[in-house]
mmCIF file of C-alpha atoms and ligand atoms in Angstrom:
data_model
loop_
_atom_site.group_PDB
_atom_site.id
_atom_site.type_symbol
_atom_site.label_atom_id
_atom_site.label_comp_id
_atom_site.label_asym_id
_atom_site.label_seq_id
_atom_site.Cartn_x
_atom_site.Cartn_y
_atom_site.Cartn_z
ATOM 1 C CA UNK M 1 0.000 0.000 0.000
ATOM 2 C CA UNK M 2 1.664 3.683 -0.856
ATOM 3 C CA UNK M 3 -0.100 6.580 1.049
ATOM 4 C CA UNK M 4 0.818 10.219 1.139
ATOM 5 C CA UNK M 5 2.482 11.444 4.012
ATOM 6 C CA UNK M 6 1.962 15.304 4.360
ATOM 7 C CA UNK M 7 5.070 17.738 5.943
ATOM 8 C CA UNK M 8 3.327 18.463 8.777
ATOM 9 C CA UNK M 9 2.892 14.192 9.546
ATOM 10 C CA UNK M 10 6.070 13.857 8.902
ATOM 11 C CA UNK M 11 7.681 16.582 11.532
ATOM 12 C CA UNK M 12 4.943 15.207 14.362
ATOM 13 C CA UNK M 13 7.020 11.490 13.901
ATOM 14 C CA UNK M 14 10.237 12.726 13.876
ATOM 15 C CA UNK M 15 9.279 15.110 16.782
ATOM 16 C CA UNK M 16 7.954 12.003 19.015
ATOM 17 C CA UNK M 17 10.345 10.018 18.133
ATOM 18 C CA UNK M 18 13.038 12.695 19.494
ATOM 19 C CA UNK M 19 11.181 13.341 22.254
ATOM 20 C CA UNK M 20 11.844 9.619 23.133
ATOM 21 C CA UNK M 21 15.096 9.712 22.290
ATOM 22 C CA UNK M 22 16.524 12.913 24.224
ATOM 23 C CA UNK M 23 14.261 11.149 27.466
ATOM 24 C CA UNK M 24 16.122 8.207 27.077
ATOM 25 C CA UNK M 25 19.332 9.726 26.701
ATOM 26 C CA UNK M 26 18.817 12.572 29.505
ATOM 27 C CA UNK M 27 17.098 9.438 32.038
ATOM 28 C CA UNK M 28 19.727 6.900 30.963
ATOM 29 C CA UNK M 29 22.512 9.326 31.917
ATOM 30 C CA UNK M 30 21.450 9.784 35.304
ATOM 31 C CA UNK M 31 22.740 6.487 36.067
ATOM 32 C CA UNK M 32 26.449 7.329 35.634
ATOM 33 C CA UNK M 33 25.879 9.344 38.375
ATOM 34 C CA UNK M 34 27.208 7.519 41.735
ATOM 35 C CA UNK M 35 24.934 6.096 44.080
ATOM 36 C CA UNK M 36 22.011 5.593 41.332
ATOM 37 C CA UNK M 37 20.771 2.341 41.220
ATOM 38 C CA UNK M 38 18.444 0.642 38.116
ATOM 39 C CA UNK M 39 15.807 -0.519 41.134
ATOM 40 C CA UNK M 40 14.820 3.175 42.030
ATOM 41 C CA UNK M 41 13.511 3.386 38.174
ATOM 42 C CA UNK M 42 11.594 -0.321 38.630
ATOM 43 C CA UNK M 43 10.411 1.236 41.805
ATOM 44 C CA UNK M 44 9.112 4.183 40.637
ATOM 45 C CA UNK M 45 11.376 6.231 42.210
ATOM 46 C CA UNK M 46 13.235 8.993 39.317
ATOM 47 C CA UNK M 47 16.197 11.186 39.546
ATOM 48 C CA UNK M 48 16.055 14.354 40.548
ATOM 49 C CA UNK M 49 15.548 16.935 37.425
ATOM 50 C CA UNK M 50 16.927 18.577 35.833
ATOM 51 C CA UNK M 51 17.858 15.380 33.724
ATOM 52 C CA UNK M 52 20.827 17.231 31.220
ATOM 53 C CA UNK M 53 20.929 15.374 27.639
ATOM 54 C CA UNK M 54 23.911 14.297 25.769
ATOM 55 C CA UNK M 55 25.692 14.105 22.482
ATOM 56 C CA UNK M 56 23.312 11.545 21.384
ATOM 57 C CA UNK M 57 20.750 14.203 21.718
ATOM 58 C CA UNK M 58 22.698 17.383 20.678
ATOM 59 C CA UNK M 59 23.183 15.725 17.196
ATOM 60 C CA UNK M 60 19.324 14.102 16.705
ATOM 61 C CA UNK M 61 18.572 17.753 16.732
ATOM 62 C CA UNK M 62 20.394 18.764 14.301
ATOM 63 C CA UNK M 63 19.036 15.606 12.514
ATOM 64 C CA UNK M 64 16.002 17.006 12.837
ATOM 65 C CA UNK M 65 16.417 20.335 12.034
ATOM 66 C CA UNK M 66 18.031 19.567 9.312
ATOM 67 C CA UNK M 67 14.262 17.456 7.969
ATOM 68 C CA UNK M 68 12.411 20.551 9.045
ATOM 69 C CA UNK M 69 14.372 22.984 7.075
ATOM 70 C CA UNK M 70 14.903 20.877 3.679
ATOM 71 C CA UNK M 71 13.201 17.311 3.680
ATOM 72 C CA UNK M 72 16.222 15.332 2.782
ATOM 73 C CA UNK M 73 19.819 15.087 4.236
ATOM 74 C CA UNK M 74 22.052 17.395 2.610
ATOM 75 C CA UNK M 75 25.548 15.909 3.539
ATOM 76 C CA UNK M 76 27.416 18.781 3.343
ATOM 77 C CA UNK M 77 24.997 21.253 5.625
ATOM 78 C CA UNK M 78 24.710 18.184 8.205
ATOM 79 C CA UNK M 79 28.538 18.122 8.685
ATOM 80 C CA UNK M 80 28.903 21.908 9.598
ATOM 81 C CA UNK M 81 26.023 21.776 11.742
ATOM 82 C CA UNK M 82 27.092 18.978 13.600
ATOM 83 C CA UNK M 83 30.297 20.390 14.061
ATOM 84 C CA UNK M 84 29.259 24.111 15.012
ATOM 85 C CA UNK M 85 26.751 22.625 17.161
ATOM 86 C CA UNK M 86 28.855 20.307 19.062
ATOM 87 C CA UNK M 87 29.493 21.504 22.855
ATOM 88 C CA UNK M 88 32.640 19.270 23.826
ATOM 89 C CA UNK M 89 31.129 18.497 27.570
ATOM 90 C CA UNK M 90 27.747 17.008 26.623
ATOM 91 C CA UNK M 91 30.136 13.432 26.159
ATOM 92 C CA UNK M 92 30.858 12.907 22.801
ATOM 93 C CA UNK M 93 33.045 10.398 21.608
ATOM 94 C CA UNK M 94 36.871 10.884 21.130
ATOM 95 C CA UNK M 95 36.879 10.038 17.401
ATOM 96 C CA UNK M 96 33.688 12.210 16.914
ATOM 97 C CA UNK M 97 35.614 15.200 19.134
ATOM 98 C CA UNK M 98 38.370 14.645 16.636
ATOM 99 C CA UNK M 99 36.392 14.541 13.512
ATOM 100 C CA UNK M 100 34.132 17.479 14.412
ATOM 101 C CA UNK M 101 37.118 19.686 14.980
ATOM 102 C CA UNK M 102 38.356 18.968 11.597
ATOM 103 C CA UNK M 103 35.050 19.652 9.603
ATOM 104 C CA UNK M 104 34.899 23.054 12.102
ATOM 105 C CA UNK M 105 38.352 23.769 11.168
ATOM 106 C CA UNK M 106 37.948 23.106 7.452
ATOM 107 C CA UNK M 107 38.343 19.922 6.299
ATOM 108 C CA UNK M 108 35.866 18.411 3.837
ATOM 109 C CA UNK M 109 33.889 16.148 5.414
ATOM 110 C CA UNK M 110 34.997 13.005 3.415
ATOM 111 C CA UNK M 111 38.586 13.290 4.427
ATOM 112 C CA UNK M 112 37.744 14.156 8.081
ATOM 113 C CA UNK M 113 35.736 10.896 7.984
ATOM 114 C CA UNK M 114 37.603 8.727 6.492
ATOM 115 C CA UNK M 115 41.000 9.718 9.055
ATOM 116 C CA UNK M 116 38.879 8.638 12.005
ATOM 117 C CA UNK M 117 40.605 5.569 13.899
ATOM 118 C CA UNK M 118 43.795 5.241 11.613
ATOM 119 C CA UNK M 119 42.244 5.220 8.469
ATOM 120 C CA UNK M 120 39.424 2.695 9.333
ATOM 121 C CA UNK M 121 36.463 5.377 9.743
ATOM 122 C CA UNK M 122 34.642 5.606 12.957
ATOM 123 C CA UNK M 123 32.699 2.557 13.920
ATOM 124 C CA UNK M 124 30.925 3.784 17.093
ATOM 125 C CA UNK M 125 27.280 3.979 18.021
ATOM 126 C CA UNK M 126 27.211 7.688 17.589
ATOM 127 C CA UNK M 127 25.803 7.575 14.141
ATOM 128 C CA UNK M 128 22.865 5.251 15.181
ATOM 129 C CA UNK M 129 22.336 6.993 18.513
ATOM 130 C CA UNK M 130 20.858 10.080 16.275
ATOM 131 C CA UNK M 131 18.810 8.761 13.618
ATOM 132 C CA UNK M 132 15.514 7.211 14.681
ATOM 133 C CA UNK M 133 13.605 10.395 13.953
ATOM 134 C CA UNK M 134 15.035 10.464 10.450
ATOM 135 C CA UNK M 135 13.567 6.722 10.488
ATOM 136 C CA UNK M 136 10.110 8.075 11.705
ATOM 137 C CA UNK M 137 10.114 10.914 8.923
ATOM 138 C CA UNK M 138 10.422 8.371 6.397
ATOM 139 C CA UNK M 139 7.446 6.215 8.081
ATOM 140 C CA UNK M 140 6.034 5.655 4.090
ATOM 141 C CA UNK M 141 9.555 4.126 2.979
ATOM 142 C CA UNK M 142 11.426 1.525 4.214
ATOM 143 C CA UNK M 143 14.357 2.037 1.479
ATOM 144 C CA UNK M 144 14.111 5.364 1.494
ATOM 145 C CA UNK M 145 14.693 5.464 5.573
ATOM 146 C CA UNK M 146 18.093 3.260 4.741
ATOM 147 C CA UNK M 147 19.177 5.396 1.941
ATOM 148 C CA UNK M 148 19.055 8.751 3.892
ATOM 149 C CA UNK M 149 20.166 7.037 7.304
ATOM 150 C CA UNK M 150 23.348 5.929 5.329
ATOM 151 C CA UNK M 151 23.765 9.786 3.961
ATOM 152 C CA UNK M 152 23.347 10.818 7.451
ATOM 153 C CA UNK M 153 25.936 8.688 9.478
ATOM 154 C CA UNK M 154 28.486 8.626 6.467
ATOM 155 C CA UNK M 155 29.437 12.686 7.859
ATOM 156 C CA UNK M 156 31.079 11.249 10.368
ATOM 157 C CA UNK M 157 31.180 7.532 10.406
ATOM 158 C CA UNK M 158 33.527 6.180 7.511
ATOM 159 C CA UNK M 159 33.022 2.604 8.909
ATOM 160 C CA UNK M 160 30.356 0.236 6.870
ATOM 161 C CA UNK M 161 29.432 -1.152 10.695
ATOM 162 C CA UNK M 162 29.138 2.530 12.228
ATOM 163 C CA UNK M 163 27.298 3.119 8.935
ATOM 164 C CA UNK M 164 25.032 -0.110 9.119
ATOM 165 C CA UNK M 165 24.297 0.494 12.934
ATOM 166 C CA UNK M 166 22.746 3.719 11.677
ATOM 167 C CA UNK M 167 20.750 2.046 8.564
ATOM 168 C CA UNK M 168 19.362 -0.775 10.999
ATOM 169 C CA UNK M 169 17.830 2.309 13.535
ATOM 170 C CA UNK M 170 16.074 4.245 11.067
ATOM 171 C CA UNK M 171 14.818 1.238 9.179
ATOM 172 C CA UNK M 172 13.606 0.236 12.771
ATOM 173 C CA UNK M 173 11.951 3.968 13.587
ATOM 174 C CA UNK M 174 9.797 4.175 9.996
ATOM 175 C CA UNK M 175 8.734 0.512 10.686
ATOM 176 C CA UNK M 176 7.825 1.521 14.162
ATOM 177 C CA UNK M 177 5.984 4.422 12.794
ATOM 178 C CA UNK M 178 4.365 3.394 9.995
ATOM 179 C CA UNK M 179 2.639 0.708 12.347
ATOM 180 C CA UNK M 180 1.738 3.527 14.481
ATOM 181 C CA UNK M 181 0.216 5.505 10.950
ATOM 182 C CA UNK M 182 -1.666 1.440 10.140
ATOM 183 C CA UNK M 183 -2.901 1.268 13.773
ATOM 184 C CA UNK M 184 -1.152 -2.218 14.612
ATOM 185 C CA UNK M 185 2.053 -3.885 16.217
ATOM 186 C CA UNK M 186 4.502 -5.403 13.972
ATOM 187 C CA UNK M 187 5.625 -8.937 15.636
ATOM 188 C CA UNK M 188 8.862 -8.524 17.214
ATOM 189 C CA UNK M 189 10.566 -11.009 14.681
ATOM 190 C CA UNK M 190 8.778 -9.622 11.713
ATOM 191 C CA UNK M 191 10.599 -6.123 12.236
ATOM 192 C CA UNK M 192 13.741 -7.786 13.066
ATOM 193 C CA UNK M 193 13.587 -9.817 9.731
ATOM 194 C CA UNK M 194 12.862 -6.336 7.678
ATOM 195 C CA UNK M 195 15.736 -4.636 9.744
ATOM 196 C CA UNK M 196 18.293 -7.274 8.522
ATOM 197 C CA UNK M 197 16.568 -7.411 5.196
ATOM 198 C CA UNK M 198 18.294 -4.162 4.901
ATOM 199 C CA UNK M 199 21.691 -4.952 5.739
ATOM 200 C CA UNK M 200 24.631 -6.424 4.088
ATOM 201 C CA UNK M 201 24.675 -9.941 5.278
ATOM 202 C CA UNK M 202 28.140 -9.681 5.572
ATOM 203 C CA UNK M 203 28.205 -7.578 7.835
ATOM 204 C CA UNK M 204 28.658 -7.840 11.592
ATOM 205 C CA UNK M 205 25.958 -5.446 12.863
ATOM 206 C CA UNK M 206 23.182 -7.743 10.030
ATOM 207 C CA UNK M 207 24.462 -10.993 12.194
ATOM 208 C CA UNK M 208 23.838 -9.108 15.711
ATOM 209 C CA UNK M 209 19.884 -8.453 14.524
ATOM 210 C CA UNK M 210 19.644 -11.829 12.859
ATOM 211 C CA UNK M 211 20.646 -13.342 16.208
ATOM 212 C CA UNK M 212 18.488 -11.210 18.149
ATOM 213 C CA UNK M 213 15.114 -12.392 16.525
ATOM 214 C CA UNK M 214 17.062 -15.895 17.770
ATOM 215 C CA UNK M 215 16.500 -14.514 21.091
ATOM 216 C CA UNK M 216 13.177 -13.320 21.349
ATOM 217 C CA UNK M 217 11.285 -14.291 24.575
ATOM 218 C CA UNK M 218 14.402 -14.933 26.410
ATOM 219 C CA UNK M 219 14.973 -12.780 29.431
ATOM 220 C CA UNK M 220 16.884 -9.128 28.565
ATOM 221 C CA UNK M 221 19.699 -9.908 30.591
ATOM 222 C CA UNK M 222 20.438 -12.874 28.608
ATOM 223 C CA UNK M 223 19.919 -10.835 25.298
ATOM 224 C CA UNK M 224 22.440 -8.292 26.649
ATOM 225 C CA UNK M 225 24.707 -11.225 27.378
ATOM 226 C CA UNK M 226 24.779 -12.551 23.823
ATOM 227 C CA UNK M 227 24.185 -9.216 22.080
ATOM 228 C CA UNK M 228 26.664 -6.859 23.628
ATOM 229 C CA UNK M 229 24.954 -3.761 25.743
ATOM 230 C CA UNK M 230 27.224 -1.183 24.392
ATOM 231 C CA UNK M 231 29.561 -0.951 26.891
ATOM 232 C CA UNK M 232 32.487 -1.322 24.001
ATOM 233 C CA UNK M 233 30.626 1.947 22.027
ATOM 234 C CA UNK M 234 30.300 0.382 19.028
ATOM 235 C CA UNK M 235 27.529 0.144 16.621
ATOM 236 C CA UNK M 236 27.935 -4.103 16.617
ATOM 237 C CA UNK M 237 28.142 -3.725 19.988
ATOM 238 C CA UNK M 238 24.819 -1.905 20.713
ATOM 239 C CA UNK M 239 22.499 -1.973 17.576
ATOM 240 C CA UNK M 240 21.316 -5.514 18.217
ATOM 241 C CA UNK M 241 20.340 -5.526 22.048
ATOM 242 C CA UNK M 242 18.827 -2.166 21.421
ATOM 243 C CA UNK M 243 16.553 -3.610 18.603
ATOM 244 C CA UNK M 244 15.645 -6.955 20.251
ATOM 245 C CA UNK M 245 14.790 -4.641 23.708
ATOM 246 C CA UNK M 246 12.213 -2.030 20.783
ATOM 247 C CA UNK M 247 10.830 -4.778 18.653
ATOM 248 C CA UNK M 248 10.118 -6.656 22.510
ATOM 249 C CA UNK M 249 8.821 -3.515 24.224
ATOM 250 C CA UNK M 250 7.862 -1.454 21.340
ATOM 251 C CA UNK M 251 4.205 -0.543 23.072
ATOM 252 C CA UNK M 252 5.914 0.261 26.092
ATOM 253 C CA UNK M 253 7.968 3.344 26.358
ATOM 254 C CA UNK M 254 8.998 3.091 30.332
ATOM 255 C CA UNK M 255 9.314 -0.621 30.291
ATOM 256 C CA UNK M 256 11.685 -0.641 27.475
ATOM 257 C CA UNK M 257 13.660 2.138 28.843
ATOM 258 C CA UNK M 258 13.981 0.522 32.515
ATOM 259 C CA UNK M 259 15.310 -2.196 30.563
ATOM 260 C CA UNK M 260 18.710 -0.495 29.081
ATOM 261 C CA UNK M 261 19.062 1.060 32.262
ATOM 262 C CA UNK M 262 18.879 -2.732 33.950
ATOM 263 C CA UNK M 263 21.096 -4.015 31.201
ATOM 264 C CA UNK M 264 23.847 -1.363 31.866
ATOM 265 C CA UNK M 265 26.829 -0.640 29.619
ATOM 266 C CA UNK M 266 26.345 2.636 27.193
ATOM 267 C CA UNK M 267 23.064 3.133 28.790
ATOM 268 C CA UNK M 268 22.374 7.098 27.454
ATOM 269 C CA UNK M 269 22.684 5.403 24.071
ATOM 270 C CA UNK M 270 20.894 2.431 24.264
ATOM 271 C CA UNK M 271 18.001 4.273 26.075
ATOM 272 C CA UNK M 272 18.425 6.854 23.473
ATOM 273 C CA UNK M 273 18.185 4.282 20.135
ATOM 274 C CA UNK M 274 15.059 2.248 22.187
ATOM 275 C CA UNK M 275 13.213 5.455 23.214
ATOM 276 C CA UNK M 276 13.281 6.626 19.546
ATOM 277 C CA UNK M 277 11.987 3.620 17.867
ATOM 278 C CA UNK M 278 9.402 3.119 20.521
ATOM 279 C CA UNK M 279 8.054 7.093 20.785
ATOM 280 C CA UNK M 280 7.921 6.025 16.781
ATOM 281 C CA UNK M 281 5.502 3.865 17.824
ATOM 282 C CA UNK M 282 3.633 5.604 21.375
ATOM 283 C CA UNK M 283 3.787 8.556 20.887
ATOM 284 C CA UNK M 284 4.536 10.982 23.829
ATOM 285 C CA UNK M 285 1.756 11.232 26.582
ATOM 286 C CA UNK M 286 -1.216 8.417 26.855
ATOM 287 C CA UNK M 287 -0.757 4.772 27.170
ATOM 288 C CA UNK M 288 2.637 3.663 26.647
ATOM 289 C CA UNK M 289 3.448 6.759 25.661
ATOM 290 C CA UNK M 290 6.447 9.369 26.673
ATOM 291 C CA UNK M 291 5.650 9.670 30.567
ATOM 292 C CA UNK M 292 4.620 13.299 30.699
ATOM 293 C CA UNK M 293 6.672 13.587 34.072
ATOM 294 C CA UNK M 294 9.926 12.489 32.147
ATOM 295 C CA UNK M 295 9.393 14.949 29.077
ATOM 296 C CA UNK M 296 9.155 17.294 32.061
ATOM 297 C CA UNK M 297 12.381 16.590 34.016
ATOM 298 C CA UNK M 298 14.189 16.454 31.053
ATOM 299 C CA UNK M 299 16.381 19.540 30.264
ATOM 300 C CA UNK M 300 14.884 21.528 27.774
ATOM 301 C CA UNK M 301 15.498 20.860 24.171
ATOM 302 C CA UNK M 302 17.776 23.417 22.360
ATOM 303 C CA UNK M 303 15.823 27.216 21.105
ATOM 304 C CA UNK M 304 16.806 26.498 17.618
ATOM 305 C CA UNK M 305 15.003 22.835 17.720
ATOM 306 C CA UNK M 306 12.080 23.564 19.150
ATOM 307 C CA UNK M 307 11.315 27.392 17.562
ATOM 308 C CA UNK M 308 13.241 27.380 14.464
ATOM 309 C CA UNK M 309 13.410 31.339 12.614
HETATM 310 O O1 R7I G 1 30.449 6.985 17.533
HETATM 311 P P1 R7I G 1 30.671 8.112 18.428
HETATM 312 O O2 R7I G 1 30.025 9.400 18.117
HETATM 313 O O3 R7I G 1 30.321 7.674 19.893
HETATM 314 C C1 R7I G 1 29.063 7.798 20.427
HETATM 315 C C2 R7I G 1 29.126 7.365 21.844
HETATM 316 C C3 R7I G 1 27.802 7.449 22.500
HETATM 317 O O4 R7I G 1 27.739 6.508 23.511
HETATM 318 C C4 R7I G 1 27.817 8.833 23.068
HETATM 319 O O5 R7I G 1 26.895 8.981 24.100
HETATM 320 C C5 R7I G 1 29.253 9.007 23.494
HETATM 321 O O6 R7I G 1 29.486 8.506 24.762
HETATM 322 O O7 R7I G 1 29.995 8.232 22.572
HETATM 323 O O8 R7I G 1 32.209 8.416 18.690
HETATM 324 P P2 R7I G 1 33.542 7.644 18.256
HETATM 325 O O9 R7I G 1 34.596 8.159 19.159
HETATM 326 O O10 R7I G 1 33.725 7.783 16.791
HETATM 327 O O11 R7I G 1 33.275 6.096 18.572
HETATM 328 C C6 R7I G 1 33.010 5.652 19.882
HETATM 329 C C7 R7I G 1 33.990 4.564 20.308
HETATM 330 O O12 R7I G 1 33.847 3.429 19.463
HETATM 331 C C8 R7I G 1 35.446 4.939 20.214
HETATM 332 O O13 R7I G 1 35.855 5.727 21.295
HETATM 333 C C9 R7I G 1 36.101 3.585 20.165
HETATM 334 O O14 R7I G 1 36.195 3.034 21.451
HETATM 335 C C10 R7I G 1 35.108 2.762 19.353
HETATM 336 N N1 R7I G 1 35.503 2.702 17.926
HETATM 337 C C11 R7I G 1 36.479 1.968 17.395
HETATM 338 N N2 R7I G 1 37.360 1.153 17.967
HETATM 339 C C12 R7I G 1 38.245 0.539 17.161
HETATM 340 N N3 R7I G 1 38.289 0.713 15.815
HETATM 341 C C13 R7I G 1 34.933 3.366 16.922
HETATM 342 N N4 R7I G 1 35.534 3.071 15.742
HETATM 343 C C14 R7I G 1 36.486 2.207 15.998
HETATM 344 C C15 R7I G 1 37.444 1.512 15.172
HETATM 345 O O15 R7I G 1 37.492 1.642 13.936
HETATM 346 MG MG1 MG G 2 25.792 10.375 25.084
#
């Protein structure tokens, strides 16, 4: 079935689904803080605001932004903004410092890239951490989610598995939200399939999803056993548990969150990835949704996000 998806559709996905993705990351950060422990979320009890985001949410802005002002991911306009947006402190990654410096200092993006990590190009979860509201933009194409995902993670992720981490998430999102658009819940190893239907099979971050839909039903902590929970930063390292954890929960903002904060390891990002395919799918507010309380304690997205000129 093809459908038209009007602008202002469009913007309302990608808005949810960063909503749930700067909640995740803000909430998931907390627990780095000493003296938090993952049973005061189970029991209700939530960190004191304000709850500051992260890189993971500095750069799904500019995502964002970028889809608000021009519909598609120009490569060249993403790079500068990500690298005159970045603000050193919010914990970005020490290739992605690197690489951001370069573009801001001008080097094309390309080279910048491609220098990352001796010459191998960045594999780290930074380009997946950013993209599920591109995903939920694109809730009317599968392919075309893939093809601009890839656009948007190659600006600073010269890796094919930081790359493919980033393809899997936004195929993920528009799935989510597209289901959302239909008015039913893809089966958790239905949306697993489609993600690794997009995927070279080669590739290690295709075998991490494949192996996930393996594990469906199993508990989460043995899922983050076998998958990896991030705590390496990579995108084969984090992709897969985050995926099994939205295609398991994906009607279920909190509970999926309260998982990657149980399973530990990169938990901003994981909580980020899983909050933005599942807002895909909730929503903020209402049942399942965004907890208005959390959209609350988290800090304030950025002026230029929220009320562009
Ligand atoms: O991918 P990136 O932006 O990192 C995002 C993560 C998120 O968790 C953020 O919240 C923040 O904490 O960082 O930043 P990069 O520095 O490019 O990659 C992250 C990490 O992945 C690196 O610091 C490395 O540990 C690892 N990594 C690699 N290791 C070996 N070889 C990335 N690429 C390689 C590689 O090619
Ligand atoms: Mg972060």
């Amino acid at each position: 079935m093809t459908f038209t998806l009007f602008p202002d559709t469009r913007l309302t996905l990608a808005r949810d689904a960063l909503a749930g993705l700067s909640v995740g990351d803000a909430l998931g950060s907390q627990f780095f803080v000493p003296g938090r422990r993952p049973d005061d979320l189970a029991a209700g009890r939530l960190p004191a605001p304000p709850w500051e985001w992260t890189d993971d949410t500095e750069m799904a802005c500019s995502v964002v932004a970028e889809l608000a002002a021009g519909a598609r991911i120009d490569r060249d306009r993403l790079a500068l903004a990500f690298a005159q947006r970045c603000e050193p402190y919010r914990g970005y990654g020490p290739g992605a410092v690197r690489v951001l410096r370069l573009i801001r200092t001008g080097t094309p993006w390309p080279v910048a890239a491609a220098s990352a990590f001796d010459g191998q190009g960045s594999c780290g979860n930074g380009a997946a951490m950013r993209v599920a509201p591109l995903g939920a933009w694109h809730a009317d194409s599968t392919r075309r989610a893939a093809e601009q995902a890839r656009a948007s993670a190659e600006v600073t992720h010269a890796h094919p598995e930081g790359v493919a981490g980033a393809v899997a998430v936004a195929v993920a999102a528009s799935l989510a939200a597209r289901a959302r658009l239909d008015g039913g819940r893809p089966e958790p190893a239905r949306l697993l399939s489609a993600v690794a239907g997009a995927l070279d099979p080669a590739g290690e971050v295709h075998q991490g999803v494949r192996r996930a839909a393996t594990l469906l039903g199993r508990p989460a902590a043995e899922a983050a056993d076998a998958l990896g929970n991030g705590s390496r930063v990579t995108a084969q390292d984090t992709v897969p548990f985050t995926l099994w954890v939205a295609a398991t929960l994906l009607h279920d903002y909190p509970a999926a969150i309260r998982v990657c904060v149980e399973a530990g390891g990169d938990v901003d990002t994981t909580a980020a990835i899983v909050g933005g395919i599942v807002a895909a799918y909730t929503g903020v507010g209402g049942r399942g949704g965004v907890p208005q309380d959390w959209l609350t304690a988290r800090e304030p997205l950025p002026g230029w996000v929220t009320t562009p000129a």
